Short mmCIF file of C-alpha atoms and ligand atoms in Angstrom, two decimals:
data_model
loop_
_atom_site.label_atom_id
_atom_site.label_comp_id
_atom_site.label_asym_id
_atom_site.label_seq_id
_atom_site.Cartn_x
_atom_site.Cartn_y
_atom_site.Cartn_z
CA MET A 287 83.80 -10.13 -14.55
CA ILE A 288 82.14 -10.89 -11.28
CA ASN A 289 83.54 -10.66 -7.57
CA GLY A 290 83.45 -9.93 -4.29
CA LYS A 291 82.63 -6.66 -4.68
CA THR A 292 79.82 -6.33 -7.62
CA LYS A 293 76.47 -4.68 -7.38
CA LEU A 294 73.59 -5.73 -8.33
CA ILE A 295 70.18 -5.07 -10.27
CA GLY A 296 68.06 -7.00 -11.67
CA VAL A 297 64.44 -7.25 -13.42
CA LEU A 298 61.51 -8.75 -11.63
CA GLY A 299 58.79 -10.58 -13.49
CA TRP A 300 56.71 -13.78 -14.21
CA PRO A 301 58.53 -15.03 -17.18
CA VAL A 302 61.43 -12.63 -17.72
CA GLY A 303 63.10 -14.81 -20.07
CA HIS A 304 62.14 -12.83 -22.98
CA SER A 305 63.51 -9.59 -21.30
CA LEU A 306 66.29 -7.49 -23.37
CA SER A 307 66.79 -5.52 -20.83
CA PRO A 308 69.72 -7.34 -19.03
CA ALA A 309 71.24 -7.01 -22.48
CA ILE A 310 70.74 -3.08 -22.62
CA HIS A 311 72.00 -2.44 -18.73
CA ASN A 312 75.28 -5.14 -18.62
CA ALA A 313 76.39 -3.69 -21.96
CA ALA A 314 75.68 -0.39 -20.51
CA LEU A 315 77.35 -0.63 -17.25
CA ASN A 316 80.61 -2.32 -19.14
CA GLU A 317 80.57 0.42 -21.10
CA LEU A 318 80.30 2.96 -17.63
CA GLY A 319 83.13 0.79 -16.30
CA ILE A 320 80.70 0.23 -12.74
CA ASP A 321 80.68 -3.15 -10.95
CA CYS A 322 77.34 -3.92 -10.86
CA ALA A 323 75.93 -7.10 -12.90
CA TYR A 324 72.41 -7.26 -13.95
CA LEU A 325 69.87 -9.96 -13.40
CA PRO A 326 67.38 -11.75 -15.18
CA LEU A 327 64.59 -12.37 -11.61
CA GLN A 328 61.77 -14.60 -12.52
CA VAL A 329 59.13 -14.59 -9.27
CA SER A 330 56.38 -17.01 -9.39
CA PRO A 331 53.06 -14.59 -7.59
CA GLU A 332 53.04 -16.42 -4.66
CA CYS A 333 56.68 -15.39 -3.97
CA LEU A 334 56.99 -11.85 -4.83
CA ALA A 335 56.51 -10.04 -1.06
CA ALA A 336 59.44 -12.81 0.10
CA ALA A 337 61.66 -12.02 -3.22
CA ILE A 338 61.48 -8.30 -1.80
CA SER A 339 62.94 -8.65 0.46
CA GLY A 340 65.01 -10.73 -0.53
CA LEU A 341 66.54 -8.34 -2.86
CA LYS A 342 66.25 -5.85 0.44
CA ALA A 343 68.50 -8.38 2.39
CA LEU A 344 70.87 -9.25 -0.37
CA GLY A 345 71.62 -5.24 -0.84
CA PHE A 346 70.59 -5.24 -4.57
CA ILE A 347 70.72 -1.45 -5.59
CA GLY A 348 67.18 -1.43 -6.95
CA PHE A 349 65.34 -3.18 -9.96
CA ASN A 350 63.25 -3.14 -12.76
CA VAL A 351 60.16 -4.16 -12.86
CA THR A 352 57.97 -5.57 -15.28
CA ILE A 353 54.66 -7.58 -16.41
CA PRO A 354 53.07 -8.99 -14.36
CA TYR A 355 54.21 -6.84 -11.49
CA LYS A 356 53.71 -2.82 -12.50
CA VAL A 357 51.27 -2.48 -10.50
CA ARG A 358 50.83 -5.15 -8.00
CA ILE A 359 54.55 -4.05 -6.42
CA ILE A 360 52.89 -0.76 -5.07
CA PRO A 361 51.52 -2.28 -1.93
CA TYR A 362 55.34 -2.94 -0.86
CA LEU A 363 57.34 0.24 -1.42
CA ASP A 364 58.06 2.69 1.02
CA GLU A 365 58.10 5.72 -1.18
CA ILE A 366 56.50 6.20 -4.51
CA GLU A 367 57.50 8.69 -6.95
CA ARG A 368 54.56 11.24 -7.70
CA GLY A 369 54.47 10.90 -11.73
CA ALA A 370 54.83 7.04 -10.79
CA ALA A 371 51.67 7.08 -8.11
CA LEU A 372 49.22 9.03 -10.29
CA ILE A 373 50.97 6.63 -13.17
CA GLY A 374 49.17 3.94 -10.94
CA ALA A 375 52.65 1.54 -11.77
CA VAL A 376 56.01 1.45 -11.17
CA ASN A 377 58.95 0.02 -13.49
CA THR A 378 62.17 0.70 -11.90
CA VAL A 379 62.73 0.61 -8.29
CA VAL A 380 66.15 2.58 -6.45
CA ASN A 381 67.24 0.30 -2.98
CA ASP A 382 68.13 3.88 -0.94
CA ASP A 383 69.59 2.61 2.18
CA GLY A 384 66.85 0.01 2.49
CA CYS A 385 64.46 2.63 2.02
CA LEU A 386 62.74 0.92 -1.71
CA VAL A 387 61.40 4.13 -3.90
CA GLY A 388 59.22 3.20 -7.31
CA TYR A 389 59.68 5.39 -10.01
CA ASN A 390 57.93 5.00 -13.61
CA THR A 391 60.29 5.83 -16.38
CA ASP A 392 57.95 4.49 -19.23
CA ALA A 393 56.72 8.74 -19.54
CA ASP A 394 59.81 10.49 -19.70
CA GLY A 395 61.32 7.63 -21.25
CA PHE A 396 58.57 7.93 -24.14
CA ILE A 397 58.90 12.07 -24.23
CA ASN A 398 63.29 11.27 -24.99
CA SER A 399 62.02 9.47 -27.63
CA LEU A 400 59.84 12.69 -29.42
CA LYS A 401 62.62 14.68 -28.08
CA TYR A 402 65.62 12.30 -29.82
CA HIS A 403 62.79 13.53 -33.00
CA ASN A 404 62.90 17.27 -32.94
CA VAL A 405 58.88 16.23 -31.83
CA GLU A 406 57.77 19.54 -29.62
CA VAL A 407 55.08 17.87 -27.61
CA ASP A 408 54.54 21.52 -25.98
CA SER A 409 50.85 22.65 -26.86
CA SER A 410 50.08 19.87 -28.94
CA LYS A 411 46.55 17.98 -29.62
CA VAL A 412 47.37 14.23 -29.43
CA ALA A 413 45.75 11.17 -30.46
CA ILE A 414 46.43 7.65 -28.59
CA LEU A 415 44.93 4.47 -29.29
CA GLY A 416 44.70 2.22 -26.29
CA ALA A 417 43.70 2.64 -22.95
CA GLY A 418 45.93 -0.48 -21.15
CA GLY A 419 49.26 0.35 -18.47
CA ALA A 420 51.40 1.78 -21.02
CA ALA A 421 48.60 4.41 -22.34
CA ARG A 422 49.08 5.41 -19.02
CA ALA A 423 52.45 6.44 -18.97
CA VAL A 424 52.35 8.08 -22.87
CA VAL A 425 49.61 10.05 -21.35
CA TYR A 426 51.01 11.37 -17.67
CA GLY A 427 54.08 11.91 -20.00
CA LEU A 428 52.80 13.96 -22.61
CA PHE A 429 50.27 15.86 -19.96
CA SER A 430 53.04 16.88 -17.84
CA HIS A 431 55.16 18.36 -21.05
CA GLY A 432 52.46 20.49 -22.24
CA ALA A 433 50.43 18.75 -24.44
CA LYS A 434 47.46 20.90 -25.24
CA GLN A 435 44.78 18.25 -25.19
CA ILE A 436 44.85 14.19 -25.68
CA VAL A 437 42.10 12.49 -26.78
CA ILE A 438 42.52 8.63 -26.00
CA GLY A 439 40.56 6.09 -29.07
CA ALA A 440 40.07 2.50 -27.48
CA ARG A 441 37.95 -0.73 -28.63
CA ASP A 442 35.73 -0.03 -25.54
CA ASN A 443 34.64 3.38 -25.44
CA GLY A 444 33.25 2.52 -21.97
CA LYS A 445 37.13 1.36 -20.71
CA ALA A 446 38.95 4.87 -22.77
CA ILE A 447 36.05 7.38 -20.88
CA ASP A 448 36.64 5.67 -17.56
CA PHE A 449 40.65 5.88 -18.34
CA SER A 450 40.28 9.85 -19.14
CA GLY A 451 38.30 10.31 -15.97
CA SER A 452 41.14 8.79 -13.88
CA PHE A 453 43.65 11.36 -15.16
CA ASN A 454 40.59 14.29 -13.97
CA SER A 455 41.95 16.89 -16.70
CA ILE A 456 39.48 18.96 -19.32
CA ARG A 457 42.94 18.38 -21.17
CA ILE A 458 42.31 14.43 -21.62
CA SER A 459 39.43 12.75 -22.63
CA GLY A 460 37.71 9.51 -24.07
CA MET A 461 35.69 7.46 -26.37
CA GLY A 462 35.57 4.80 -28.70
CA TRP A 463 37.63 4.59 -31.85
CA GLN A 464 35.09 4.14 -33.66
CA ASP A 465 33.50 7.59 -32.97
CA SER A 466 33.04 10.01 -35.61
CA ALA A 467 34.11 12.64 -32.74
CA PHE A 468 37.34 10.43 -32.79
CA THR A 469 37.99 10.61 -36.53
CA GLU A 470 36.96 14.36 -36.14
CA TRP A 471 40.20 14.44 -33.78
CA LEU A 472 42.38 12.75 -36.09
CA ALA A 473 42.11 15.52 -38.78
CA GLU A 474 43.36 18.05 -36.27
CA ALA A 475 45.89 16.06 -34.36
CA ASP A 476 49.50 16.51 -34.10
CA ILE A 477 50.65 13.44 -33.27
CA ILE A 478 49.14 9.77 -33.27
CA ILE A 479 50.45 7.65 -31.07
CA ASN A 480 49.95 3.60 -30.89
CA ALA A 481 49.62 2.54 -27.32
CA THR A 482 48.34 -0.95 -28.02
CA PRO A 483 49.74 -4.97 -28.57
CA LEU A 484 48.24 -4.45 -32.20
CA GLY A 485 51.10 -5.18 -34.68
CA MET A 486 52.86 -7.18 -32.40
CA TYR A 487 55.18 -9.98 -33.37
CA PRO A 488 53.88 -13.00 -33.83
CA ASN A 489 50.42 -10.97 -35.51
CA ILE A 490 52.49 -8.37 -37.52
CA ASN A 491 49.54 -8.31 -40.42
CA SER A 492 47.53 -6.64 -37.31
CA MET A 493 47.31 -2.84 -36.67
CA PRO A 494 44.60 -0.31 -35.00
CA PRO A 495 41.46 0.70 -37.65
CA LEU A 496 42.03 4.48 -38.68
CA ASN A 497 40.57 6.22 -41.61
CA TRP A 498 44.01 7.68 -43.10
CA GLN A 499 41.50 9.50 -45.33
CA VAL A 500 40.90 12.26 -42.26
CA VAL A 501 44.11 12.21 -40.74
CA ASN A 502 45.94 15.38 -40.95
CA LYS A 503 48.74 15.47 -43.54
CA GLN A 504 50.91 16.86 -40.98
CA ALA A 505 50.36 14.31 -38.05
CA ILE A 506 53.28 12.10 -36.84
CA VAL A 507 52.96 8.95 -36.07
CA CYS A 508 54.40 6.65 -32.97
CA ASP A 509 54.24 3.28 -32.09
CA ILE A 510 55.50 2.07 -28.93
CA VAL A 511 55.06 -1.81 -30.18
CA TYR A 512 59.20 -2.22 -30.53
CA ASN A 513 59.70 -5.98 -32.00
CA PRO A 514 59.07 -5.50 -35.09
CA TYR A 515 60.95 -2.11 -34.89
CA ASN A 516 58.79 -1.21 -38.02
CA THR A 517 55.43 -2.62 -37.57
CA LYS A 518 52.60 -2.49 -40.14
CA PHE A 519 50.90 0.64 -38.59
CA LEU A 520 54.04 2.22 -38.93
CA ASN A 521 54.52 1.08 -42.65
CA VAL A 522 51.34 1.85 -43.97
CA ALA A 523 51.28 5.73 -42.57
CA ARG A 524 55.15 5.90 -43.70
CA GLN A 525 53.27 5.33 -47.50
CA HIS A 526 50.70 7.86 -46.53
CA GLY A 527 53.75 10.33 -46.13
CA HIS A 528 53.44 10.75 -42.13
CA LYS A 529 57.18 10.93 -40.23
CA ILE A 530 57.12 7.99 -38.60
CA ILE A 531 58.32 7.44 -34.59
CA THR A 532 59.49 4.06 -33.62
CA GLY A 533 59.15 2.00 -29.85
CA GLU A 534 62.60 0.90 -29.59
CA GLY A 535 62.78 4.71 -28.66
CA MET A 536 61.03 4.38 -25.93
CA LEU A 537 62.72 1.24 -24.91
CA VAL A 538 65.60 2.45 -24.47
CA GLU A 539 64.84 5.76 -22.89
CA GLN A 540 63.48 4.16 -19.92
CA ALA A 541 66.15 2.29 -19.36
CA ALA A 542 68.77 4.44 -19.64
CA LEU A 543 66.27 7.20 -16.99
CA ALA A 544 66.62 3.87 -14.68
CA LEU A 545 69.97 3.21 -15.04
CA GLU A 546 70.58 6.64 -13.75
CA LEU A 547 68.48 6.92 -11.24
CA TRP A 548 70.92 3.47 -9.34
CA THR A 549 73.92 4.78 -10.56
CA GLY A 550 73.58 8.80 -11.20
CA LYS A 551 76.17 8.20 -14.27
CA VAL A 552 74.60 9.41 -17.55
CA ALA A 553 73.56 6.37 -19.27
CA PRO A 554 75.55 5.39 -22.41
CA ARG A 555 72.87 5.67 -24.86
CA GLN A 556 74.63 5.54 -28.52
CA THR A 557 75.18 1.90 -26.83
CA MET A 558 72.17 0.92 -25.60
CA TYR A 559 70.58 1.51 -29.17
CA LYS A 560 72.91 -0.35 -30.76
CA ILE A 561 72.52 -3.59 -29.00
CA ILE A 562 68.55 -3.27 -29.04
CA GLN A 563 68.39 -2.67 -32.99
CA LYS A 564 71.62 -6.15 -33.07
CA LEU A 565 69.07 -8.01 -30.68
CA LEU A 566 65.44 -7.13 -32.70
CA ASN A 567 67.24 -7.61 -35.84
CA SER A 568 68.37 -11.13 -34.85
CA SER A 569 65.09 -12.16 -32.88
CA ILE A 570 62.21 -10.68 -35.38
CA LYS A 571 61.14 -14.60 -37.75
P1 NAP B 853 47.28 -3.47 -21.71
O1 NAP B 853 47.59 -3.11 -20.41
O2 NAP B 853 47.20 -4.67 -22.10
O3 NAP B 853 46.87 -2.55 -22.42
C1 NAP B 853 46.39 -3.10 -23.42
C2 NAP B 853 45.58 -1.89 -24.66
O4 NAP B 853 45.35 -2.64 -26.29
C3 NAP B 853 44.39 -1.87 -23.82
O5 NAP B 853 43.57 -1.05 -23.93
C4 NAP B 853 43.63 -3.01 -25.01
O6 NAP B 853 42.40 -3.10 -24.75
C5 NAP B 853 44.36 -2.30 -26.16
N1 NAP B 853 44.00 -3.99 -27.14
C6 NAP B 853 45.25 -4.92 -26.63
N2 NAP B 853 44.46 -5.98 -27.69
C7 NAP B 853 43.84 -5.51 -29.20
C8 NAP B 853 42.78 -6.09 -29.98
N3 NAP B 853 43.47 -7.36 -30.30
N4 NAP B 853 42.23 -4.79 -30.91
C9 NAP B 853 41.97 -3.63 -30.30
N5 NAP B 853 42.55 -3.27 -28.94
C10 NAP B 853 43.28 -4.29 -28.27
O7 NAP B 853 48.97 -3.29 -22.39
P2 NAP B 853 50.03 -2.56 -22.09
O8 NAP B 853 51.09 -3.21 -21.50
O9 NAP B 853 49.82 -1.21 -22.36
O10 NAP B 853 50.80 -2.72 -23.60
C11 NAP B 853 50.84 -1.85 -25.02
C12 NAP B 853 52.05 -2.29 -25.38
O11 NAP B 853 53.05 -1.32 -25.32
C13 NAP B 853 52.67 -3.80 -25.49
O12 NAP B 853 52.66 -4.17 -26.98
C14 NAP B 853 53.81 -3.86 -25.30
O13 NAP B 853 54.99 -4.12 -25.47
C15 NAP B 853 54.18 -2.43 -25.88
N6 NAP B 853 55.05 -0.92 -24.88
C16 NAP B 853 55.79 -1.12 -24.96
C17 NAP B 853 57.29 0.40 -24.05
C18 NAP B 853 58.47 0.63 -24.89
O14 NAP B 853 59.61 0.60 -24.32
N7 NAP B 853 58.61 0.57 -26.36
C19 NAP B 853 57.26 0.25 -23.28
C20 NAP B 853 55.86 -1.01 -22.91
C21 NAP B 853 54.54 -1.28 -23.08
P3 NAP B 853 40.86 -3.96 -24.04
O15 NAP B 853 41.67 -3.75 -22.43
O16 NAP B 853 39.67 -3.31 -24.40
O17 NAP B 853 41.68 -5.12 -24.25
#
């Protein structure tokens, strides 16, 4: 029950009506017995600065940031954690006594979803499809956890090259996913990840183009799209005998890490997984 002492958290975005975060976080806060409410905070772009001052003035203990503000929020924050600065995007803000500190929990959220399935990242060879915002967090997570070589393939080879160049590491390279060098890399990669929205509801019959005949038979295939739970990409990978990892793990883990930053308590991941699975099962048409 909300009362005069209830602390506040929220998700800042435009729009936020579709967000699963309020349901996940309120279930977790309830399970932990923490007197705190998590609210959807729909803010139009022209009101962003006023909204951030308002959240500070209202004493919010923190908030999540979603589309389209993960990059735009940065100039309004007082400090940015190193990983978030390298990724260039913030999805979690902690209000530390009036000092707003930005974090990115998508990177470790993705890594934790691999660890949950006992996937070894250290020394791995990785192929990533897509060169957008989520791919940046995934690449940073893999890089900082010791991946040996990461190759980004995108439909636009120029974007893949610029994207990989911005990390300034010989362990990260980019090319067009139609290039023969990318196909050759698929034969070597231990982990293959879809980081595009291809396959996301309602376009559930789309998937990134991949020559499955050449793909390393032992490769673990992951999707960060979480609606639907089993994407076409993962279904085809499974038919080719690959171990698969679905995208809702990253969603839950990034939320769990954010909750831990705000509360200092270990997040109740099982409860969070259950609520997501229930919501996704009921939302897919
Ligand atoms: P984004 O910044 O818009 O990037 C999308 C990437 O996919 C870009 O490289 C884009 O290429 C490519 N792409 C988009 N449509 C394409 C198409 N029809 N054919 C080929 N390539 C296409 O998006 P994002 O924020 O990275 O999100 C990507 C997906 O990840 C979304 O489905 C999102 O829901 C999901 N996601 C999941 C989690 C999680 O917790 N599981 C977290 C974050 C995001 P161009 O630049 O050429 O357009």
